[in-house]
C-alpha positions as a printed NumPy array, in Angstrom:
array([[-24.05 , -26.151,  -0.242],
       [-23.84 , -24.224,   2.95 ],
       [-27.513, -24.607,   4.048],
       [-28.961, -27.706,   2.327],
       [-30.174, -30.497,   4.775],
       [-30.056, -34.267,   3.671],
       [-31.468, -36.891,   6.053],
       [-30.565, -40.56 ,   5.477],
       [-31.745, -43.792,   7.22 ],
       [-31.615, -47.588,   6.828],
       [-34.414, -49.543,   5.172],
       [-37.18 , -51.108,   7.308],
       [-38.536, -54.488,   6.622],
       [-42.135, -54.401,   5.112],
       [-41.952, -50.554,   4.724],
       [-43.287, -49.268,   1.521],
       [-42.607, -45.54 ,   2.288],
       [-41.243, -43.364,   4.983],
       [-42.77 , -40.337,   6.641],
       [-40.464, -37.458,   7.55 ],
       [-41.548, -35.241,  10.506],
       [-40.014, -32.08 ,  11.864],
       [-40.484, -31.415,  15.522],
       [-41.649, -27.738,  15.892],
       [-42.512, -26.588,  19.405],
       [-42.866, -30.134,  20.555],
       [-45.24 , -31.114,  17.828],
       [-44.524, -33.452,  14.875],
       [-45.157, -31.772,  11.512],
       [-45.151, -34.087,   8.376],
       [-42.737, -32.628,   5.865],
       [-42.472, -35.33 ,   3.365],
       [-43.35 , -38.887,   2.393],
       [-40.758, -40.769,   0.335],
       [-40.242, -44.333,  -0.85 ],
       [-36.43 , -44.122,  -0.665],
       [-34.059, -43.885,   2.329],
       [-33.145, -40.204,   2.128],
       [-34.794, -36.806,   1.75 ],
       [-33.261, -33.329,   1.077],
       [-34.343, -29.858,   2.072],
       [-32.781, -26.874,   0.222],
       [-31.849, -23.453,   1.215],
       [-32.888, -23.708,   4.807],
       [-32.738, -20.956,   7.427],
       [-30.108, -21.004,  10.181],
       [-31.324, -22.376,  13.536],
       [-32.005, -25.61 ,  15.549],
       [-33.581, -28.559,  13.753],
       [-35.192, -31.824,  15.043],
       [-36.403, -34.493,  12.661],
       [-38.096, -37.787,  13.086],
       [-38.54 , -40.62 ,  10.455],
       [-41.172, -43.331,  10.591],
       [-41.467, -46.36 ,   8.398],
       [-44.833, -47.038,   6.837],
       [-46.447, -50.043,   5.219],
       [-49.66 , -50.018,   3.077],
       [-50.496, -53.4  ,   4.843],
       [-49.369, -52.924,   8.363],
       [-49.426, -49.187,   8.908],
       [-46.877, -46.721,  10.402],
       [-44.295, -47.666,  12.945],
       [-44.897, -46.455,  16.447],
       [-41.48 , -45.226,  16.926],
       [-39.307, -43.105,  14.648],
       [-35.568, -42.462,  14.239],
       [-34.615, -38.967,  15.433],
       [-31.792, -36.487,  14.821],
       [-31.203, -33.033,  16.293],
       [-28.679, -30.5  ,  15.063],
       [-27.965, -26.827,  14.633],
       [-27.605, -25.372,  11.119],
       [-25.179, -22.349,  11.061],
       [-24.949, -20.433,   7.791],
       [-21.391, -19.948,   6.447],
       [-19.962, -16.371,   6.219],
       [-19.003, -15.324,   2.779],
       [-15.367, -14.195,   2.822],
       [-14.199, -10.975,   1.068],
       [-12.012, -11.504,  -2.006],
       [ -8.383, -10.445,  -2.197],
       [ -8.271,  -7.612,  -4.816],
       [ -5.149,  -6.844,  -6.968],
       [ -4.526,  -4.425,  -9.888],
       [ -2.27 ,  -4.155, -12.893],
       [ -1.916,  -0.939, -15.   ],
       [ -1.72 ,  -1.434, -18.751],
       [ -1.302,   1.073, -21.617],
       [ -0.471,   3.705, -18.961],
       [ -4.005,   4.595, -17.852],
       [ -5.944,   1.434, -18.033],
       [ -6.355,  -0.914, -14.976],
       [ -7.041,  -4.659, -14.77 ],
       [ -8.704,  -5.694, -11.435],
       [ -8.248,  -9.392, -10.465],
       [ -9.452, -11.607,  -7.679],
       [ -9.723, -15.355,  -6.75 ],
       [-12.991, -17.279,  -6.544],
       [-14.641, -17.214,  -3.102],
       [-16.504, -20.209,  -1.614],
       [-20.249, -19.956,  -1.759],
       [-20.108, -16.783,  -3.974],
       [-22.003, -16.742,  -7.238],
       [-21.497, -13.041,  -7.97 ],
       [-18.899, -10.351,  -7.467],
       [-19.353,  -6.682,  -7.057],
       [-16.541,  -4.084,  -7.658],
       [-16.842,  -0.517,  -6.315],
       [-15.024,   2.726,  -7.012],
       [-14.29 ,   4.602,  -3.822],
       [-14.436,   8.387,  -3.832],
       [-14.022,   9.722,  -0.277],
       [-16.79 ,   8.035,   1.75 ],
       [-18.734,   7.085,  -1.26 ],
       [-18.758,   3.831,  -3.144],
       [-20.009,   3.481,  -6.68 ],
       [-20.81 ,   0.033,  -8.141],
       [-18.888,  -0.323, -11.391],
       [-19.169,  -4.044, -11.985],
       [-21.468,  -6.895, -11.012],
       [-21.027, -10.383, -12.409],
       [-19.428, -13.859, -12.18 ],
       [-15.991, -13.007, -13.817],
       [-12.824, -13.012, -11.796],
       [-11.428,  -9.861, -13.572],
       [-12.565,  -6.472, -14.68 ],
       [-10.925,  -3.756, -16.785],
       [-11.217,  -0.078, -16.111],
       [-10.4  ,   2.137, -19.049],
       [ -9.079,   5.814, -19.619],
       [ -8.352,   6.705, -16.134],
       [ -7.511,  10.355, -15.267],
       [ -4.094,  11.332, -13.948],
       [ -4.8  ,  10.912, -10.211],
       [ -5.151,   8.503,  -7.334],
       [ -7.817,   5.842,  -7.821],
       [ -9.308,   3.661,  -5.093],
       [-11.258,   0.322,  -5.518],
       [-12.911,  -2.165,  -3.193],
       [-15.036,  -5.258,  -3.905],
       [-17.32 ,  -7.878,  -2.222],
       [-18.381, -11.421,  -3.013],
       [-22.023, -12.082,  -3.017],
       [-24.093, -15.298,  -2.421],
       [-27.814, -15.365,  -3.357],
       [-28.182, -17.524,  -0.209],
       [-25.886, -15.959,   2.268],
       [-25.684, -12.401,   1.254],
       [-22.795,  -9.968,   0.551],
       [-19.298, -10.343,   2.124],
       [-17.344,  -7.635,   4.043],
       [-15.389,  -5.234,   1.692],
       [-12.073,  -6.565,   0.423],
       [ -8.833,  -4.78 ,   0.867],
       [ -8.765,  -1.344,  -0.617],
       [ -6.657,  -1.084,  -3.779],
       [ -4.893,   2.187,  -4.379],
       [ -3.581,   2.923,  -7.785],
       [ -1.761,   6.1  ,  -8.894],
       [ -1.975,   6.993, -12.525],
       [  0.832,   9.045, -14.065],
       [  0.498,   9.974, -17.703],
       [  3.498,   9.421, -20.025],
       [  4.862,  12.221, -22.009],
       [  4.078,  11.709, -25.677],
       [  7.299,  11.432, -27.666],
       [  7.627,  13.322, -31.019],
       [  8.145,  11.184, -34.119],
       [ 11.257,  11.318, -36.181],
       [ 10.269,  12.594, -39.651],
       [ 11.888,  12.354, -42.999],
       [ 10.851,  13.646, -46.486],
       [ 11.226,  12.342, -50.039],
       [ 10.486,  14.432, -53.19 ],
       [  8.115,  12.536, -55.495],
       [  7.98 ,  15.146, -58.311],
       [  8.61 ,  18.768, -58.867],
       [  5.286,  19.567, -57.105],
       [  4.842,  16.787, -54.573],
       [  6.517,  15.052, -51.563],
       [  5.969,  12.334, -49.118],
       [  6.516,  12.97 , -45.39 ],
       [  7.171,   9.697, -43.317],
       [  7.67 ,   9.07 , -39.604],
       [  8.088,   6.247, -37.047],
       [  5.467,   4.76 , -34.795],
       [  5.179,   6.257, -31.336],
       [  3.961,   4.439, -28.231],
       [  0.454,   5.392, -27.11 ],
       [ -0.339,   7.465, -30.224],
       [ -3.797,   7.321, -31.567],
       [ -2.825,   9.413, -34.601],
       [ -0.399,  12.028, -36.02 ],
       [ -0.743,  15.679, -36.922],
       [  1.199,  17.089, -39.793],
       [  2.012,  20.871, -39.994],
       [  3.476,  23.212, -42.511],
       [  5.328,  26.496, -41.581],
       [  3.724,  29.267, -43.543],
       [  5.04 ,  32.876, -43.014],
       [  6.718,  31.753, -39.722],
       [  3.609,  30.07 , -38.268],
       [  2.501,  26.482, -38.116],
       [ -0.564,  25.503, -40.277],
       [ -2.323,  22.198, -39.55 ],
       [ -2.533,  20.078, -42.79 ],
       [ -4.044,  16.938, -41.327],
       [ -5.224,  15.937, -37.829],
       [ -5.127,  12.65 , -36.035],
       [ -4.011,  10.746, -39.098],
       [ -3.967,   6.932, -38.586],
       [ -0.973,   6.388, -40.843],
       [  2.777,   6.758, -40.873],
       [  3.124,   8.858, -43.985],
       [  1.315,  11.827, -45.79 ],
       [  1.694,  13.144, -49.274],
       [  1.674,  16.843, -49.92 ],
       [  0.934,  17.859, -53.621],
       [  0.391,  20.873, -55.77 ],
       [  3.393,  22.584, -54.172],
       [  4.395,  26.007, -55.374],
       [  7.995,  26.722, -56.575],
       [  9.413,  27.359, -53.097],
       [ 11.044,  25.447, -50.253],
       [  8.342,  24.111, -47.844],
       [  8.963,  23.2  , -44.214],
       [  7.018,  20.594, -42.253],
       [  6.964,  18.873, -38.969],
       [  4.857,  16.058, -37.377],
       [  3.452,  15.556, -33.794],
       [  2.101,  12.372, -32.192],
       [ -1.358,  12.543, -30.58 ],
       [ -3.121,  10.503, -27.892],
       [ -6.767,  10.85 , -26.963],
       [ -5.696,  10.317, -23.415],
       [ -2.219,  12.121, -23.088],
       [ -2.497,  14.912, -25.609],
       [ -0.035,  16.082, -28.34 ],
       [  3.678,  15.787, -28.351],
       [  6.31 ,  18.368, -29.11 ],
       [  7.13 ,  18.884, -32.808],
       [  9.337,  16.391, -34.649],
       [ 12.459,  17.531, -36.415],
       [ 11.798,  19.881, -39.322],
       [ 11.866,  18.483, -42.817],
       [ 12.122,  20.568, -45.912],
       [ 10.771,  19.938, -49.523],
       [ 13.561,  21.762, -51.381],
       [ 11.863,  22.666, -54.647],
       [ 14.08 ,  25.673, -55.262],
       [ 17.616,  24.87 , -56.481],
       [ 19.993,  27.299, -54.657],
       [ 23.678,  26.551, -54.389],
       [ 24.916,  30.151, -54.282],
       [ 25.73 ,  31.665, -50.78 ],
       [ 24.658,  35.164, -49.797],
       [ 26.907,  38.293, -50.257],
       [ 27.49 ,  40.488, -47.257],
       [ 28.751,  44.196, -47.459],
       [ 30.054,  46.149, -44.439],
       [ 29.439,  49.869, -44.084],
       [ 32.462,  51.167, -42.02 ],
       [ 35.35 ,  53.795, -42.406],
       [ 38.409,  52.374, -44.157],
       [ 40.877,  55.076, -42.934],
       [ 41.943,  55.928, -39.399],
       [ 39.221,  57.736, -37.358],
       [ 39.159,  59.441, -34.032],
       [ 35.359,  58.841, -33.654],
       [ 34.3  ,  56.162, -31.063],
       [ 32.324,  54.101, -31.147],
       [ 32.331,  53.36 , -34.786],
       [ 28.842,  52.073, -35.803],
       [ 28.875,  49.351, -38.446],
       [ 26.102,  47.876, -40.576],
       [ 26.245,  44.584, -42.247],
       [ 23.988,  44.255, -45.348],
       [ 23.484,  40.745, -46.901],
       [ 21.782,  39.826, -50.162],
       [ 20.756,  36.483, -51.603],
       [ 18.995,  36.405, -55.033],
       [ 17.196,  32.996, -54.696],
       [ 16.073,  31.935, -51.359],
       [ 16.966,  34.99 , -49.359],
       [ 19.24 ,  35.62 , -46.36 ],
       [ 18.486,  33.702, -43.092],
       [ 21.125,  34.975, -40.678],
       [ 24.254,  37.171, -40.59 ],
       [ 27.115,  36.584, -38.084],
       [ 29.995,  38.744, -37.015],
       [ 33.193,  38.555, -34.808],
       [ 35.271,  41.341, -33.298],
       [ 38.961,  40.643, -32.844],
       [ 38.59 ,  36.853, -33.243],
       [ 35.846,  36.624, -30.528],
       [ 32.95 ,  34.024, -30.855],
       [ 30.684,  34.722, -33.746],
       [ 27.351,  36.496, -32.846],
       [ 24.193,  36.866, -34.784],
       [ 23.29 ,  40.361, -35.949],
       [ 23.39 ,  42.931, -38.67 ],
       [ 24.81 ,  45.884, -36.659],
       [ 27.645,  46.424, -34.18 ],
       [ 29.604,  49.183, -32.415],
       [ 33.387,  49.058, -32.365],
       [ 34.942,  50.864, -29.34 ],
       [ 38.486,  49.783, -28.878],
       [ 41.298,  52.097, -29.86 ],
       [ 43.752,  50.561, -32.369],
       [ 43.245,  48.219, -35.37 ],
       [ 40.105,  46.113, -34.862],
       [ 39.614,  42.942, -36.947],
       [ 35.943,  42.571, -38.   ],
       [ 35.008,  39.212, -39.499],
       [ 31.554,  38.402, -40.86 ],
       [ 29.48 ,  36.066, -43.059],
       [ 25.861,  35.199, -43.879],
       [ 23.746,  32.087, -44.411],
       [ 20.77 ,  31.732, -46.769],
       [ 17.528,  29.946, -46.051],
       [ 18.664,  26.652, -47.61 ],
       [ 21.948,  26.575, -45.669],
       [ 24.47 ,  27.984, -48.233],
       [ 27.136,  29.754, -46.153],
       [ 29.273,  32.6  , -47.33 ],
       [ 32.998,  32.5  , -46.96 ],
       [ 34.178,  34.599, -43.995],
       [ 35.141,  38.241, -44.953],
       [ 37.386,  40.451, -42.922],
       [ 37.877,  44.247, -42.66 ],
       [ 39.754,  46.331, -40.174],
       [ 38.297,  49.314, -38.342],
       [ 41.168,  51.721, -37.166],
       [ 40.422,  54.03 , -34.138],
       [ 42.88 ,  56.601, -32.83 ],
       [ 41.6  ,  58.902, -30.024],
       [ 45.085,  59.783, -28.573],
       [ 47.021,  62.871, -29.914],
       [ 50.697,  62.705, -30.857],
       [ 53.424,  63.751, -28.353],
       [ 56.166,  66.037, -29.716],
       [ 59.554,  66.694, -27.967],
       [ 61.992,  69.424, -28.675],
       [ 65.803,  68.852, -28.42 ],
       [ 67.818,  70.985, -25.982],
       [ 68.534,  74.498, -27.388],
       [ 72.322,  74.202, -27.299],
       [ 72.629,  76.05 , -30.648],
       [ 70.572,  77.922, -33.097],
       [ 69.199,  74.57 , -34.353],
       [ 66.292,  72.747, -32.561],
       [ 64.931,  69.348, -33.565],
       [ 61.286,  68.51 , -32.979],
       [ 60.635,  64.623, -32.679],
       [ 56.988,  63.55 , -32.633],
       [ 55.548,  60.045, -31.863],
       [ 52.049,  58.487, -32.218],
       [ 51.392,  54.936, -31.087],
       [ 48.233,  54.318, -33.305],
       [ 47.893,  56.078, -36.618],
       [ 51.395,  57.567, -36.7  ],
       [ 52.455,  61.2  , -37.06 ],
       [ 51.376,  63.001, -40.213],
       [ 52.77 ,  66.587, -39.681],
       [ 54.54 ,  68.621, -37.069],
       [ 54.06 ,  72.477, -36.866],
       [ 56.171,  75.142, -35.114],
       [ 56.045,  79.022, -34.632],
       [ 58.827,  81.387, -33.518],
       [ 58.021,  84.395, -31.325],
       [ 54.271,  84.123, -31.892]])
């Protein structure tokens, strides 16, 4: 056991017991009297030892000579453990080590700069550290013997914790009645709960927080279309981005919007021509209006300016708040900013012909005067 001493000897004829002496500074000091042929001394200090054993008889007395033994007791050195670590659930750490000879206790320290803080003391060969911050973490440990003291520090374990990005759920919605609906979503790794939001007047309103379930029922709904989304939430890693939007469509609307354009229908020499697109939808309302000029890509908007001379093709349509899309309408804006050109025929006779041309809107009238 590292520093227990056991002395053994052969039996002596007539002996009824044996006296064990330790030689200290040249003097025999009686340590024990035993009837057997061995004796043990436990948890002895390190150093040089000399023992002498005499046989003894209740009839014939103690032997004049003894059996001697001399030796040096050297305490063992408790070796440091080899420390390893494994991350689980993103920010928890399992520290593990092997048993060390002579050790009857292990001490785990968290290291910060030059400071060590004891976080575990016991006989186990593993220890778990929970809910670590997103940072570098350092650990050391020692083995400890109640006889031989504490070992040197183990290797320093360095562990970097990187938080995962919480993933949003994928949501779905099922109408249960004319005034209720069930929102459902999938399980998300690391989530401790889920938050459900409704969009009210364009802003998210929290309906339930950190719900430990994969569905939520909304009831007493007004006669309107209601929009919802769900986020996953972790006590350690925070809240995810919103899920996909789901809609409880309580209003039945299958009619698309109607869009009207305010623009001149005849040729004009004004440039630019400012146009306004006005859309109406009697049920759910207009969500967006789109337009295209001369077959360009459609852009969102309700007003535009037409600058190009010639016949401009303007296409447009609108979409309501439940996705009904209007059939594309087309009008033409005609801009002519260039005056006609008139040429007179050569004056070979009393008759002169005036010929006028105009590349855009065409010639409407030609005028002439003679001698003022």
